[in-house]
XYZ file of N, CA, C and O in Angstrom:
452
model
N -82.087 -59.363 40.846
C -82.252 -58.259 41.223
C -83.330 -57.485 40.123
O -83.759 -56.303 40.593
N -83.022 -57.601 39.049
C -83.785 -56.910 38.245
C -85.380 -57.055 38.364
O -86.220 -56.273 38.434
N -85.690 -58.002 38.835
C -87.276 -58.568 39.109
C -87.456 -57.812 40.191
O -88.729 -57.210 40.565
N -86.677 -57.657 41.357
C -87.235 -56.998 42.527
C -87.061 -55.517 42.406
O -88.158 -54.880 42.605
N -86.261 -55.230 41.335
C -86.411 -53.498 41.254
C -87.410 -53.131 40.172
O -88.422 -52.310 40.442
N -88.160 -54.188 39.402
C -89.269 -53.922 38.470
C -90.442 -54.003 39.437
O -91.114 -53.464 39.115
N -90.046 -55.068 40.198
C -91.642 -55.223 41.217
C -91.776 -53.768 41.806
O -92.789 -52.958 42.229
N -90.631 -53.317 42.628
C -90.894 -52.196 43.059
C -91.064 -51.053 42.375
O -91.859 -50.229 42.730
N -90.463 -50.752 41.373
C -90.755 -49.823 40.288
C -92.319 -49.746 39.995
O -93.160 -48.839 39.971
N -92.795 -51.059 39.697
C -94.530 -51.069 39.453
C -95.169 -50.777 40.755
O -96.180 -49.828 40.539
N -94.732 -51.065 41.984
C -95.396 -50.864 43.060
C -95.490 -49.299 43.236
O -96.420 -48.760 43.825
N -94.504 -48.723 42.646
C -94.434 -47.225 42.980
C -95.096 -46.432 41.784
O -95.192 -45.395 41.902
N -95.736 -47.032 40.743
C -96.209 -46.338 39.679
C -95.632 -46.646 38.214
O -96.288 -45.924 37.537
N -94.516 -47.222 38.206
C -94.023 -47.550 36.986
C -94.681 -48.631 36.044
O -94.893 -49.384 36.677
N -94.871 -48.196 34.790
C -95.865 -49.413 33.881
C -94.678 -49.978 33.059
O -94.103 -49.007 32.051
N -94.608 -50.894 32.832
C -93.838 -51.901 31.989
C -94.456 -52.391 30.856
O -95.613 -52.751 31.193
N -94.195 -52.644 29.551
C -94.722 -53.291 28.438
C -94.751 -54.580 29.071
O -93.809 -55.331 29.500
N -96.121 -55.355 28.744
C -96.358 -57.024 29.170
C -96.818 -57.346 27.968
O -97.632 -56.946 26.973
N -96.454 -58.879 27.644
C -97.126 -59.560 26.470
C -98.286 -60.181 26.929
O -98.868 -59.757 28.077
N -98.806 -60.883 26.354
C -100.242 -61.607 26.510
C -100.299 -62.501 27.697
O -101.363 -62.663 28.496
N -99.363 -62.897 28.079
C -99.215 -63.654 29.617
C -98.928 -62.774 30.611
O -98.519 -63.409 31.749
N -98.595 -61.400 30.341
C -98.375 -60.632 31.455
C -96.906 -60.590 32.068
O -96.241 -60.257 33.033
N -96.125 -61.097 31.248
C -94.604 -60.935 31.556
C -94.075 -59.818 31.116
O -94.384 -59.100 29.648
N -93.190 -59.148 31.624
C -92.508 -57.948 31.410
C -91.673 -57.938 30.178
O -90.779 -58.712 29.792
N -91.900 -56.730 29.146
C -91.142 -56.847 28.105
C -90.385 -55.691 28.233
O -90.893 -54.392 27.876
N -88.968 -55.681 28.715
C -88.325 -54.347 28.679
C -87.464 -53.855 27.484
O -87.288 -54.763 26.525
N -87.990 -52.637 27.497
C -87.689 -51.601 26.441
C -86.467 -50.793 26.583
O -86.373 -50.714 27.669
N -85.901 -50.184 25.610
C -85.065 -49.364 25.925
C -85.166 -48.164 26.984
O -84.328 -47.734 27.938
N -86.508 -47.746 26.974
C -86.727 -46.693 28.072
C -86.484 -47.597 29.343
O -86.189 -46.686 30.355
N -86.957 -48.548 29.486
C -86.771 -49.193 30.775
C -85.241 -49.373 31.337
O -85.039 -49.558 32.460
N -84.493 -49.943 30.187
C -83.219 -49.734 30.590
C -82.643 -48.434 31.011
O -81.796 -48.565 31.816
N -83.143 -47.419 30.562
C -82.696 -46.031 30.450
C -83.094 -45.860 32.459
O -82.281 -45.378 33.197
N -84.211 -46.275 32.635
C -84.886 -46.229 34.002
C -83.939 -47.155 35.041
O -83.452 -46.407 35.959
N -83.546 -48.067 34.590
C -82.812 -49.095 35.675
C -81.642 -48.259 35.837
O -81.078 -48.427 36.675
N -80.991 -47.970 34.747
C -79.544 -47.426 34.671
C -79.700 -46.123 35.916
O -78.628 -45.835 36.806
N -80.482 -45.587 35.494
C -80.961 -44.135 36.455
C -81.008 -44.644 37.837
O -80.605 -43.960 39.024
N -81.804 -45.748 38.172
C -81.775 -46.185 39.506
C -80.500 -46.838 40.017
O -80.263 -46.499 41.082
N -79.888 -47.703 39.362
C -78.408 -47.881 39.632
C -77.529 -46.774 39.935
O -76.790 -46.580 41.189
N -77.623 -45.731 39.242
C -77.057 -44.358 39.429
C -77.176 -43.759 40.817
O -76.210 -43.478 41.588
N -78.643 -43.713 41.227
C -79.041 -43.061 42.404
C -78.411 -44.246 43.552
O -77.986 -43.513 44.520
N -78.515 -45.482 43.396
C -77.850 -46.334 44.321
C -76.656 -46.193 44.661
O -76.027 -46.259 45.902
N -76.002 -46.134 43.478
C -74.241 -46.092 43.677
C -74.054 -44.881 44.247
O -72.800 -44.628 44.717
N -74.765 -44.049 44.290
C -74.430 -42.570 44.747
C -74.760 -42.373 46.388
O -74.818 -41.445 47.100
N -75.475 -43.432 46.737
C -75.695 -43.683 48.115
C -77.167 -43.311 48.674
O -77.566 -42.877 49.881
N -77.878 -43.033 47.597
C -79.032 -42.878 48.114
C -80.287 -43.788 48.359
O -79.984 -45.032 47.656
N -81.135 -43.589 49.394
C -81.428 -44.523 49.868
C -82.496 -45.396 48.947
O -83.112 -44.754 48.091
N -82.909 -46.522 48.799
C -83.548 -47.403 48.186
C -84.834 -46.550 47.315
O -85.131 -46.528 46.474
N -85.680 -46.792 48.676
C -87.089 -46.129 48.315
C -87.083 -44.674 47.787
O -87.831 -44.420 46.451
N -86.264 -44.104 47.856
C -85.803 -42.685 47.582
C -85.493 -42.545 46.244
O -86.242 -41.838 45.255
N -84.611 -43.783 45.958
C -84.172 -43.895 44.517
C -85.369 -44.102 43.189
O -85.664 -43.955 42.304
N -86.108 -45.668 43.872
C -87.168 -45.622 43.200
C -87.907 -44.829 43.049
O -88.918 -44.548 41.727
N -88.501 -44.016 43.984
C -89.425 -42.806 43.840
C -89.031 -41.949 42.688
O -89.805 -41.281 41.873
N -87.487 -41.420 42.676
C -87.096 -40.415 41.819
C -87.162 -41.040 40.332
O -87.549 -40.211 39.444
N -86.874 -42.302 40.309
C -86.969 -42.819 38.917
C -88.581 -42.978 38.263
O -88.703 -42.597 37.263
N -89.306 -43.232 39.449
C -90.684 -43.039 38.875
C -91.085 -41.733 38.358
O -91.917 -41.650 37.584
N -90.678 -40.753 39.280
C -91.002 -39.493 39.078
C -90.696 -39.076 37.604
O -91.311 -38.256 36.882
N -89.442 -39.246 37.463
C -88.540 -38.908 36.260
C -89.161 -39.830 35.017
O -89.262 -39.057 33.982
N -89.319 -41.089 35.147
C -89.560 -41.977 33.731
C -91.025 -42.487 33.764
O -91.439 -42.678 32.769
N -91.586 -42.599 34.991
C -92.942 -43.385 34.488
C -94.048 -42.919 33.924
O -94.932 -43.191 33.539
N -93.933 -41.319 34.092
C -95.196 -40.703 33.501
C -95.132 -40.237 32.075
O -96.027 -39.641 31.468
N -94.166 -40.868 31.301
C -93.947 -40.314 29.842
C -94.925 -41.381 29.147
O -95.159 -40.702 27.788
N -95.642 -42.043 29.403
C -96.581 -42.864 28.786
C -96.080 -43.875 27.877
O -96.714 -44.309 26.980
N -94.522 -43.923 27.806
C -94.240 -44.735 26.966
C -94.423 -46.201 27.301
O -94.821 -47.141 26.006
N -94.473 -46.813 28.423
C -95.122 -48.035 28.515
C -96.426 -48.672 28.061
O -96.867 -49.286 27.281
N -97.464 -47.717 28.019
C -98.767 -47.619 27.560
C -98.748 -47.733 26.222
O -99.403 -48.580 25.482
N -97.701 -46.850 25.474
C -97.540 -46.788 24.097
C -97.159 -47.945 23.555
O -97.751 -48.684 22.738
N -96.136 -48.744 24.326
C -95.516 -49.859 23.933
C -96.510 -51.000 24.037
O -96.563 -51.730 22.907
N -97.485 -50.991 24.921
C -98.395 -52.110 25.285
C -99.186 -52.044 24.197
O -99.690 -53.254 23.221
N -99.880 -50.902 23.487
C -100.540 -50.784 22.780
C -100.226 -51.071 20.987
O -100.922 -51.846 20.541
N -98.906 -50.619 21.076
C -98.179 -51.346 20.063
C -97.981 -52.751 19.736
O -98.474 -53.437 18.636
N -97.712 -53.339 21.024
C -97.549 -54.885 20.822
C -98.741 -55.404 20.330
O -98.683 -56.414 19.987
N -100.096 -54.965 20.954
C -101.234 -55.307 20.998
C -101.597 -55.320 19.569
O -102.077 -56.375 19.009
N -101.512 -54.543 18.676
C -101.743 -53.965 17.280
C -100.754 -54.873 16.412
O -101.499 -55.614 15.600
N -99.697 -55.366 16.896
C -98.771 -56.268 16.174
C -99.280 -57.761 16.410
O -99.490 -58.411 15.345
N -99.898 -58.250 17.815
C -100.420 -59.349 17.661
C -101.612 -59.505 17.152
O -101.723 -60.399 16.434
N -102.485 -58.445 16.795
C -103.729 -58.330 15.988
C -103.555 -58.733 14.803
O -103.931 -59.496 13.879
N -101.997 -57.895 14.072
C -102.006 -57.906 12.866
C -101.379 -59.216 12.613
O -101.857 -59.918 11.433
N -100.912 -59.783 13.231
C -100.236 -61.088 13.071
C -101.342 -62.308 13.158
O -101.414 -63.265 12.091
N -102.268 -62.228 13.966
C -103.392 -63.116 13.911
C -104.322 -62.999 12.524
O -104.435 -64.194 12.056
N -104.498 -61.856 12.197
C -105.174 -61.661 10.688
C -104.193 -62.053 9.892
O -104.878 -62.505 8.856
N -103.001 -61.713 9.696
C -102.141 -62.388 8.583
C -102.310 -63.952 8.541
O -102.144 -64.583 7.668
N -101.922 -64.417 9.829
C -102.121 -66.052 9.980
C -103.376 -66.836 9.176
O -103.288 -67.850 8.535
N -104.557 -65.817 9.527
C -105.770 -66.220 9.102
C -105.907 -66.233 7.793
O -106.431 -67.409 6.983
N -105.456 -65.317 7.184
C -105.503 -64.986 5.639
C -104.504 -66.225 5.194
O -104.918 -66.457 4.038
N -103.518 -66.259 5.495
C -102.421 -67.137 4.813
C -103.128 -68.867 5.195
O -103.167 -69.831 4.087
N -103.963 -69.076 6.339
C -104.674 -70.346 6.051
C -105.840 -70.231 5.273
O -105.959 -71.263 4.506
N -106.207 -69.380 4.753
C -107.207 -69.096 3.864
C -106.890 -69.381 2.631
O -107.250 -69.979 1.624
N -105.530 -68.699 2.322
C -104.991 -68.838 1.055
C -104.767 -70.215 0.452
O -104.808 -70.982 -0.364
N -104.143 -70.927 1.895
C -103.606 -72.185 1.628
C -104.448 -73.203 1.393
O -104.642 -74.244 0.604
N -105.889 -72.768 1.890
C -107.160 -73.685 1.500
C -107.637 -73.530 0.085
O -108.001 -74.604 -0.421
N -107.294 -72.416 -0.367
C -107.497 -72.527 -2.015
C -106.636 -73.435 -3.015
O -107.386 -73.781 -3.911
N -105.765 -73.635 -2.437
C -104.753 -74.383 -3.231
C -104.647 -75.863 -2.890
O -103.851 -76.611 -3.556
N -105.240 -76.373 -1.811
C -105.526 -77.852 -1.430
C -105.749 -78.419 -2.687
O -106.895 -78.040 -3.339
N -105.376 -79.484 -3.079
C -105.723 -80.407 -3.935
C -105.241 -80.082 -5.339
O -105.508 -80.851 -6.517
N -104.449 -79.022 -5.700
C -103.829 -78.615 -6.636
C -102.509 -79.175 -6.867
O -101.674 -79.246 -5.752
N -101.950 -79.454 -8.294
C -100.539 -79.929 -8.288
C -100.123 -79.276 -9.412
O -100.532 -78.493 -10.364
N -98.606 -78.956 -9.406
C -97.743 -78.293 -10.480
C -97.040 -79.136 -10.803
O -96.081 -79.919 -10.364
N -96.873 -79.399 -12.339
C -96.015 -80.169 -12.925
C -94.919 -78.976 -13.707
O -95.231 -78.410 -14.310
N -93.670 -79.113 -13.443
C -92.719 -78.466 -13.931
C -92.094 -78.654 -15.345
O -92.147 -79.940 -15.866
N -91.729 -77.673 -16.012
C -91.242 -77.550 -17.344
C -90.494 -76.748 -17.598
O -90.467 -75.647 -17.142
N -89.368 -77.063 -18.310
C -88.243 -75.720 -18.615
C -88.993 -74.801 -19.615
O -88.189 -73.677 -19.932
N -89.762 -75.083 -20.465
C -90.346 -74.122 -21.349
C -91.211 -73.206 -20.556
O -91.696 -72.288 -21.197
N -91.450 -73.385 -19.451
C -92.638 -72.438 -18.707
C -92.037 -71.512 -17.687
O -91.327 -71.751 -17.184
N -92.457 -70.077 -18.108
C -91.804 -69.131 -17.117
C -92.020 -69.209 -15.756
O -91.199 -68.874 -15.009
N -93.138 -69.779 -15.369
C -93.797 -69.855 -13.943
C -93.259 -71.128 -13.218
O -93.332 -71.470 -12.540
N -92.489 -72.030 -14.303
C -92.190 -73.233 -13.725
C -93.126 -74.427 -13.741
O -93.138 -75.380 -13.159
N -94.243 -73.851 -14.058
C -95.514 -74.936 -14.366
C -96.112 -75.184 -15.748
O -96.361 -73.908 -16.139
N -96.088 -76.220 -16.100
C -96.734 -76.383 -17.446
C -98.008 -76.586 -17.579
O -98.899 -75.898 -18.450
N -98.782 -76.954 -16.242
C -100.223 -77.126 -16.168
C -100.539 -77.268 -14.593
O -99.848 -77.737 -13.632
N -101.458 -76.675 -14.190
C -102.212 -77.062 -13.021
C -103.326 -78.015 -13.210
O -104.069 -77.536 -13.913
N -103.321 -78.925 -12.071
C -104.291 -79.818 -12.206
C -104.922 -80.174 -11.064
O -104.318 -80.150 -9.959
N -105.984 -80.311 -10.709
C -107.080 -80.540 -9.688
C -106.860 -82.351 -9.361
O -106.992 -82.637 -10.280
N -106.503 -82.523 -8.349
C -106.294 -83.806 -7.960
C -107.522 -84.210 -7.162
O -108.346 -83.485 -6.595
């Protein structure tokens, strides 16, 4: 039922946050919209009228677009962090560390292999 409701809400203008594969990512805002839809339906309101009421009340807050923007920023930041970690790891390839109890850092010497 969630998929049916989500599809109908989207067709009526509601925007869900989506990942890079276009899968919906339901957030708290969407849960509130679904609860409102169920409440309307439980009160006997016709399905399309309930959908329209939810869209009118919840779809134009811009939250879905904001969430999509934040998700994209997080994805880009993760890609940058992964690239930086790869570069840092490349700097240490070929180095080894010999442990010593007298050394504060746990390395008595670094040697290039």
